[in-house]
mmCIF file of C-alpha atoms in Angstrom:
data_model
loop_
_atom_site.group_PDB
_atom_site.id
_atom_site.type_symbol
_atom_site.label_atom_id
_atom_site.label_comp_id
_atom_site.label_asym_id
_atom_site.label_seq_id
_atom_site.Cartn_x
_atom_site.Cartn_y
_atom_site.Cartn_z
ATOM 1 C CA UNK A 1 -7.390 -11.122 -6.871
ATOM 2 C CA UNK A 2 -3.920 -9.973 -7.059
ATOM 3 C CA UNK A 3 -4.638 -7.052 -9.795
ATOM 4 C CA UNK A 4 -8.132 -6.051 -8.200
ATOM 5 C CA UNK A 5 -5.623 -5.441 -5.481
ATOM 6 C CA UNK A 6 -3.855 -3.707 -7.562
ATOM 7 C CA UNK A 7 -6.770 -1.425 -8.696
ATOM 8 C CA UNK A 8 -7.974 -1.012 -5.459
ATOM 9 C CA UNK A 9 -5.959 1.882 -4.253
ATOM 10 C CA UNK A 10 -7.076 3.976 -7.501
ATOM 11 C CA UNK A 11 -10.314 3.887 -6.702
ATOM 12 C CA UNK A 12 -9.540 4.911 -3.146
ATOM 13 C CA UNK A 13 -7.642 7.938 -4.942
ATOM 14 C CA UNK A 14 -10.957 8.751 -6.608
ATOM 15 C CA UNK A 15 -13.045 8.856 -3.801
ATOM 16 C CA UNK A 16 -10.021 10.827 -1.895
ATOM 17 C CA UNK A 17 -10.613 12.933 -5.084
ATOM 18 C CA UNK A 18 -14.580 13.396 -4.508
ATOM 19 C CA UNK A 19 -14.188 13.605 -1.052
ATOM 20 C CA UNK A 20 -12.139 16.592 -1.322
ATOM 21 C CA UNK A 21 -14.098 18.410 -3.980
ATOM 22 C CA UNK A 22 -17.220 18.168 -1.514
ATOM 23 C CA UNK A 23 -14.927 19.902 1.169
ATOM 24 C CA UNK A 24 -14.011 22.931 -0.774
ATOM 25 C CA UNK A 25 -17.466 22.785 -1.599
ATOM 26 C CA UNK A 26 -19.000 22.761 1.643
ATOM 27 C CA UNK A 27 -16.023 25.124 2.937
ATOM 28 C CA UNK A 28 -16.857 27.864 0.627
ATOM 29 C CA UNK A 29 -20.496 27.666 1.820
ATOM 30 C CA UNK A 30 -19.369 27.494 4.658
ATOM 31 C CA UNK A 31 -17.330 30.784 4.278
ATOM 32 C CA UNK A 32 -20.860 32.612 2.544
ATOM 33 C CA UNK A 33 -22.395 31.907 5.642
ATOM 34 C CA UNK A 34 -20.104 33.506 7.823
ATOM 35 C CA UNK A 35 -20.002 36.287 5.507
ATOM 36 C CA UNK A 36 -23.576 36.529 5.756
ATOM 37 C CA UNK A 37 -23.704 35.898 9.331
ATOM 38 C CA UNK A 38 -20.964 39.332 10.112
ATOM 39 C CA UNK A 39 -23.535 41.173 8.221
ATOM 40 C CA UNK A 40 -26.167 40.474 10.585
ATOM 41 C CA UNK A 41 -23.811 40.642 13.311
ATOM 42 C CA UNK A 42 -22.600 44.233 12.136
ATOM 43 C CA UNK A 43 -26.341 45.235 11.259
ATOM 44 C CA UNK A 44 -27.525 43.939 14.970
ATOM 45 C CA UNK A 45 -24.645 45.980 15.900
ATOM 46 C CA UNK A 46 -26.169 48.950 14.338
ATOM 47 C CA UNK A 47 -29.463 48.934 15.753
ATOM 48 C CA UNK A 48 -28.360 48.189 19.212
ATOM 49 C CA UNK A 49 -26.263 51.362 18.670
ATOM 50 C CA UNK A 50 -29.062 53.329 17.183
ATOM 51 C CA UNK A 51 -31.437 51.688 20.056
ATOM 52 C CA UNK A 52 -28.824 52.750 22.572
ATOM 53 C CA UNK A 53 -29.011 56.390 20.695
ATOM 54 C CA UNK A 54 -32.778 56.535 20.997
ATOM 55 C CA UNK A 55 -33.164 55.792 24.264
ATOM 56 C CA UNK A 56 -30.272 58.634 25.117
ATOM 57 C CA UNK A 57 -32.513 61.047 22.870
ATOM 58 C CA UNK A 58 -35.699 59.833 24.465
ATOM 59 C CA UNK A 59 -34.468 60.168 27.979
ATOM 60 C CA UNK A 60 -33.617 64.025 26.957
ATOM 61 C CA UNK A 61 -37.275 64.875 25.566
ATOM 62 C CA UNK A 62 -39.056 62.926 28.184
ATOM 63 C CA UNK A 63 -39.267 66.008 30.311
ATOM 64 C CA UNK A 64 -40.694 68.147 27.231
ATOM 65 C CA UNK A 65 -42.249 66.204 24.883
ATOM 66 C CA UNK A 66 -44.421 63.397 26.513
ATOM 67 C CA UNK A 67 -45.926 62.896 22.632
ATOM 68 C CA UNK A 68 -42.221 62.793 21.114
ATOM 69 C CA UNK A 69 -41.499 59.969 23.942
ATOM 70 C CA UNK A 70 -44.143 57.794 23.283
ATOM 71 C CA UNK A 71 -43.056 58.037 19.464
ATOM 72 C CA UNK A 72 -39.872 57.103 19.842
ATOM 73 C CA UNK A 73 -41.275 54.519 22.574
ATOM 74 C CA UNK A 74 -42.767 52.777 19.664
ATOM 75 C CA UNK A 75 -39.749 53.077 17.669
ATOM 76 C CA UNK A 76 -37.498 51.873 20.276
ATOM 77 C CA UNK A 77 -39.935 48.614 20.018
ATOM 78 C CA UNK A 78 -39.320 48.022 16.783
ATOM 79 C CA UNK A 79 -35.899 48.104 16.984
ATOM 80 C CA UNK A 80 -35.938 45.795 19.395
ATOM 81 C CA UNK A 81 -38.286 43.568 17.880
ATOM 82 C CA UNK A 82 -35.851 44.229 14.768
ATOM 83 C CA UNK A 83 -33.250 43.111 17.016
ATOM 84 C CA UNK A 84 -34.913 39.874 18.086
ATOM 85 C CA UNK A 85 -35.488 39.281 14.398
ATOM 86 C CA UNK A 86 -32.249 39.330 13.978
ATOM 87 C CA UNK A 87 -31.370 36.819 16.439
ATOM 88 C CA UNK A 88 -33.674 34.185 15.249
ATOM 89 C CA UNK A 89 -32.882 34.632 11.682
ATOM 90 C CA UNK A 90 -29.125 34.243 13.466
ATOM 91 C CA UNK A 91 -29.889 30.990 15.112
ATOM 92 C CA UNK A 92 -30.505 28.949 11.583
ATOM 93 C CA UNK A 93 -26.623 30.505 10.565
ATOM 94 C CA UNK A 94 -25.022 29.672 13.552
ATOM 95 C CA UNK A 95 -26.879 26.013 13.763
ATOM 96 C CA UNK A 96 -25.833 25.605 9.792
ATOM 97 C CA UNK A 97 -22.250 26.739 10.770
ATOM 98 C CA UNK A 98 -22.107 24.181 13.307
ATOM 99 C CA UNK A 99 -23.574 21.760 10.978
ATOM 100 C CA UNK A 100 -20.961 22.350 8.552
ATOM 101 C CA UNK A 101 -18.423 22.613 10.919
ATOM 102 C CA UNK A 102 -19.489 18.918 11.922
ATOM 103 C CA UNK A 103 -19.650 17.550 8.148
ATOM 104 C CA UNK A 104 -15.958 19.253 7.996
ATOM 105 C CA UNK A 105 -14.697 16.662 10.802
ATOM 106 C CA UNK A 106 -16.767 13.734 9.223
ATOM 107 C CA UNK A 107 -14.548 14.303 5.881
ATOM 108 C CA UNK A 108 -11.658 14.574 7.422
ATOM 109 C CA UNK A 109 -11.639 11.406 9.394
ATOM 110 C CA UNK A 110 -13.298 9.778 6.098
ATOM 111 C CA UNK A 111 -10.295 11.005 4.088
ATOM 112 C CA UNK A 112 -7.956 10.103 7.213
ATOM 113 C CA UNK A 113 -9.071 6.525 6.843
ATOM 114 C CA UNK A 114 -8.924 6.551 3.299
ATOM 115 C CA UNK A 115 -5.263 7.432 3.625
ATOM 116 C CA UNK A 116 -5.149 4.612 6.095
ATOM 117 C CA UNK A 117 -6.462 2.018 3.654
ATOM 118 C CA UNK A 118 -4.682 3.173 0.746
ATOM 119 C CA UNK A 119 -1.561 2.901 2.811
ATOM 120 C CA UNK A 120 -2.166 -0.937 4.192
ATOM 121 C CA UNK A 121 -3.260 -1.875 0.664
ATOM 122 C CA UNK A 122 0.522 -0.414 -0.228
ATOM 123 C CA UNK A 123 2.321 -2.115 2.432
ATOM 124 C CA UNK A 124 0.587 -5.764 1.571
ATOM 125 C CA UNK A 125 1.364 -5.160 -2.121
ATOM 126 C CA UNK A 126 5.250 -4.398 -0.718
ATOM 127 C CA UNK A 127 4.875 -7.470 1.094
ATOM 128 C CA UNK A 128 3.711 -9.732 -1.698
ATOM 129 C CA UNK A 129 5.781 -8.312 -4.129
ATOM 130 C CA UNK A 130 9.206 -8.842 -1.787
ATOM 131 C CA UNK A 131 7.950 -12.420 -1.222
ATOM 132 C CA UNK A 132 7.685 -13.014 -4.586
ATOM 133 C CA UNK A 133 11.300 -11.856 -5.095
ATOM 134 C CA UNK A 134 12.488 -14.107 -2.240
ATOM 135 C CA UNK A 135 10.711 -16.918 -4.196
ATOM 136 C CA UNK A 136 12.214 -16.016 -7.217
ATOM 137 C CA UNK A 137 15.986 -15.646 -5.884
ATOM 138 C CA UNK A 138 15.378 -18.985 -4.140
ATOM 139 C CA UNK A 139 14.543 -21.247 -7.275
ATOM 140 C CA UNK A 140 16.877 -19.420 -8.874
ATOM 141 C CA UNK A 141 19.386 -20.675 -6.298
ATOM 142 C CA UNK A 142 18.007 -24.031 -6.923
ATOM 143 C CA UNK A 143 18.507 -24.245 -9.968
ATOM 144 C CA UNK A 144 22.066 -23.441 -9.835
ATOM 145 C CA UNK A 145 22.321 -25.970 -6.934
ATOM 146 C CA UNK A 146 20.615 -28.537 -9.323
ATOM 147 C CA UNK A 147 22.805 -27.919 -12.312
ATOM 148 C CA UNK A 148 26.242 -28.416 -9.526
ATOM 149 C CA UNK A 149 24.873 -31.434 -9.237
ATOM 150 C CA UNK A 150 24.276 -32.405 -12.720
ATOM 151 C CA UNK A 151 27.601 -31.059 -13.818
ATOM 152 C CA UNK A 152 29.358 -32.990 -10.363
ATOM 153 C CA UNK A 153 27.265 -36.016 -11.367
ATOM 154 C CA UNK A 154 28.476 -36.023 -14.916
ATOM 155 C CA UNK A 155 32.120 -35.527 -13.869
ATOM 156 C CA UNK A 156 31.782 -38.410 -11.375
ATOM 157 C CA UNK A 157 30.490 -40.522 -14.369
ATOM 158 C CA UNK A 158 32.994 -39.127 -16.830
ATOM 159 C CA UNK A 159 35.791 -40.456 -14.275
ATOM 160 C CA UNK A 160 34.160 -43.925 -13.169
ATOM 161 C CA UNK A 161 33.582 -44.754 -16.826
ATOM 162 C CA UNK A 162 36.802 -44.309 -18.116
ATOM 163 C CA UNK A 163 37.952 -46.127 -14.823
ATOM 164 C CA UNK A 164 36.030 -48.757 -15.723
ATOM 165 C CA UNK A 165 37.483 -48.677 -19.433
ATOM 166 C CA UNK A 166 40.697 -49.053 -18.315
ATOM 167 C CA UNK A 167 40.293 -52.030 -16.287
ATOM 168 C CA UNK A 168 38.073 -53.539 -18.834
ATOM 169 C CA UNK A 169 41.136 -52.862 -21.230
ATOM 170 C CA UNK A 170 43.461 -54.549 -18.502
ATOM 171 C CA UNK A 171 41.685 -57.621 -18.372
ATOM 172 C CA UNK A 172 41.501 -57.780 -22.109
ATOM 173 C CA UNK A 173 45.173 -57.406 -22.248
ATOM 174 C CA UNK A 174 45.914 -59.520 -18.971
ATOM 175 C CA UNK A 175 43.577 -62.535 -20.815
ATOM 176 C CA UNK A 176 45.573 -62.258 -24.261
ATOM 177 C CA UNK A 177 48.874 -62.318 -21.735
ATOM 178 C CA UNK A 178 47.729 -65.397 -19.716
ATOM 179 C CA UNK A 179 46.392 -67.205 -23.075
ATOM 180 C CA UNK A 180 50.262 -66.844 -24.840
ATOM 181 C CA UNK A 181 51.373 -68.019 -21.557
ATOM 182 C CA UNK A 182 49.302 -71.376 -21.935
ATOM 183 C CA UNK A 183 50.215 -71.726 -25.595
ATOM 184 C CA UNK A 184 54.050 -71.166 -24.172
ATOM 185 C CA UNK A 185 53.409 -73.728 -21.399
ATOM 186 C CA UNK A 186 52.011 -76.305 -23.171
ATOM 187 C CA UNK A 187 54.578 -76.372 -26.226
ATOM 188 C CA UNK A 188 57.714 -76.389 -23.508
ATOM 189 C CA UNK A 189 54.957 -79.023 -21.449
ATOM 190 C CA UNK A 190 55.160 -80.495 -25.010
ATOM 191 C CA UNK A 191 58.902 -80.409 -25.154
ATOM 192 C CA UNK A 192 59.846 -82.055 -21.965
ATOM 193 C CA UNK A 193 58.034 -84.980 -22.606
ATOM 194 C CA UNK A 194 59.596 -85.602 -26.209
ATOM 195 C CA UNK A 195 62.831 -85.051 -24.103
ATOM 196 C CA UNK A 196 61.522 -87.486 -22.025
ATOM 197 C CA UNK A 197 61.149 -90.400 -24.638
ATOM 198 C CA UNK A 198 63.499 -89.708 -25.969
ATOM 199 C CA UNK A 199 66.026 -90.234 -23.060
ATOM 200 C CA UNK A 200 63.842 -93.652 -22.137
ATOM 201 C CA UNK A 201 64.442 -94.961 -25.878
#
């Protein structure tokens, strides 16, 4: 568990990775459209500028032409059914700009909590990894507390034992002291009572 832990946060990077390819995909689109959408614009521009001319020109022949009028009558309806044309082929561009503009907010709060992830997954391996070290340093510790104890044990040991030799060694020489003392004892114990018949004889 601990290394797909590990391996986790690259495959976050990855989709990070995919995630952002598909933006600068969907931004450059996203910029052809509004290219193509300023040529409209600029082309609706145009005819309302040419319809606005028209109408000028018709208003000026109205009063001499009435045949010339009703020409440019029917031109200045195409125009502006041109014009409406126009403005529903805009619609589609402006909806798909908004569309795009919404799938650009949906990646960004994907890759936001991506980022979010990727940085919890980094904190918990921080965390793991500075309990292990606390671990570590504290058997470590242990183990130097053990082996003071081993080495204070042994010196106790050491010191009792040669403690112990010594008054083992006492005794021996304290028994060979008190057994010349008896042998001494006894042969002046021996002594005194040869004295002893001796004076009664």
């Amino acid at each position: 568990e601990y290394l797909n832990g590990m391996s986790a946060p690259r495959g976050m990077e990855d989709d990070v990775d995919e995630a952002r390819l598909q933006l600068r995909q969907a931004l450059a689109h996203c910029a052809q459209d509004r290219e193509e959408l300023d040529r409209l614009r600029k082309m609706l521009q145009q005819e309302r500028e040419s319809a606005q001319r028209r109408e000028r020109e018709i208003e000026e022949l109205q009063a001499s032409n009435g045949e010339e009028v009703g020409k440019l009558n029917v031109t200045l309806r195409k125009a502006e059914q041109a014009r409406r044309d126009g403005e529903i082929q805009l619609h589609p561009l402006e909806q798909r700009e908004a569309d795009l503009a919404e799938e650009l907010h949906r990646q960004k709060e994907k890759e936001r909590l991506r980022k979010e992830y990727i940085e919890e997954l980094k904190k918990r391996h921080e965390e793991e990894k500075n309990r292990l070290e606390a671990l570590h340093l504290k058997e470590q510790a242990g183990r130097r507390d053990d082996q003071v104890l081993r080495l204070t044990a042994e010196t106790a040991f050491t010191r009792v034992h040669a403690e112990l030799t010594k008054i083992k060694s006492y005794q021996e020489t304290r028994k060979e002291r008190e057994g010349e003392y008896k042998v001494l004892m006894d042969e002046e114990h021996r002594r005194m009572q040869e004295t002893v018949q001796v004076c009664v004889c």
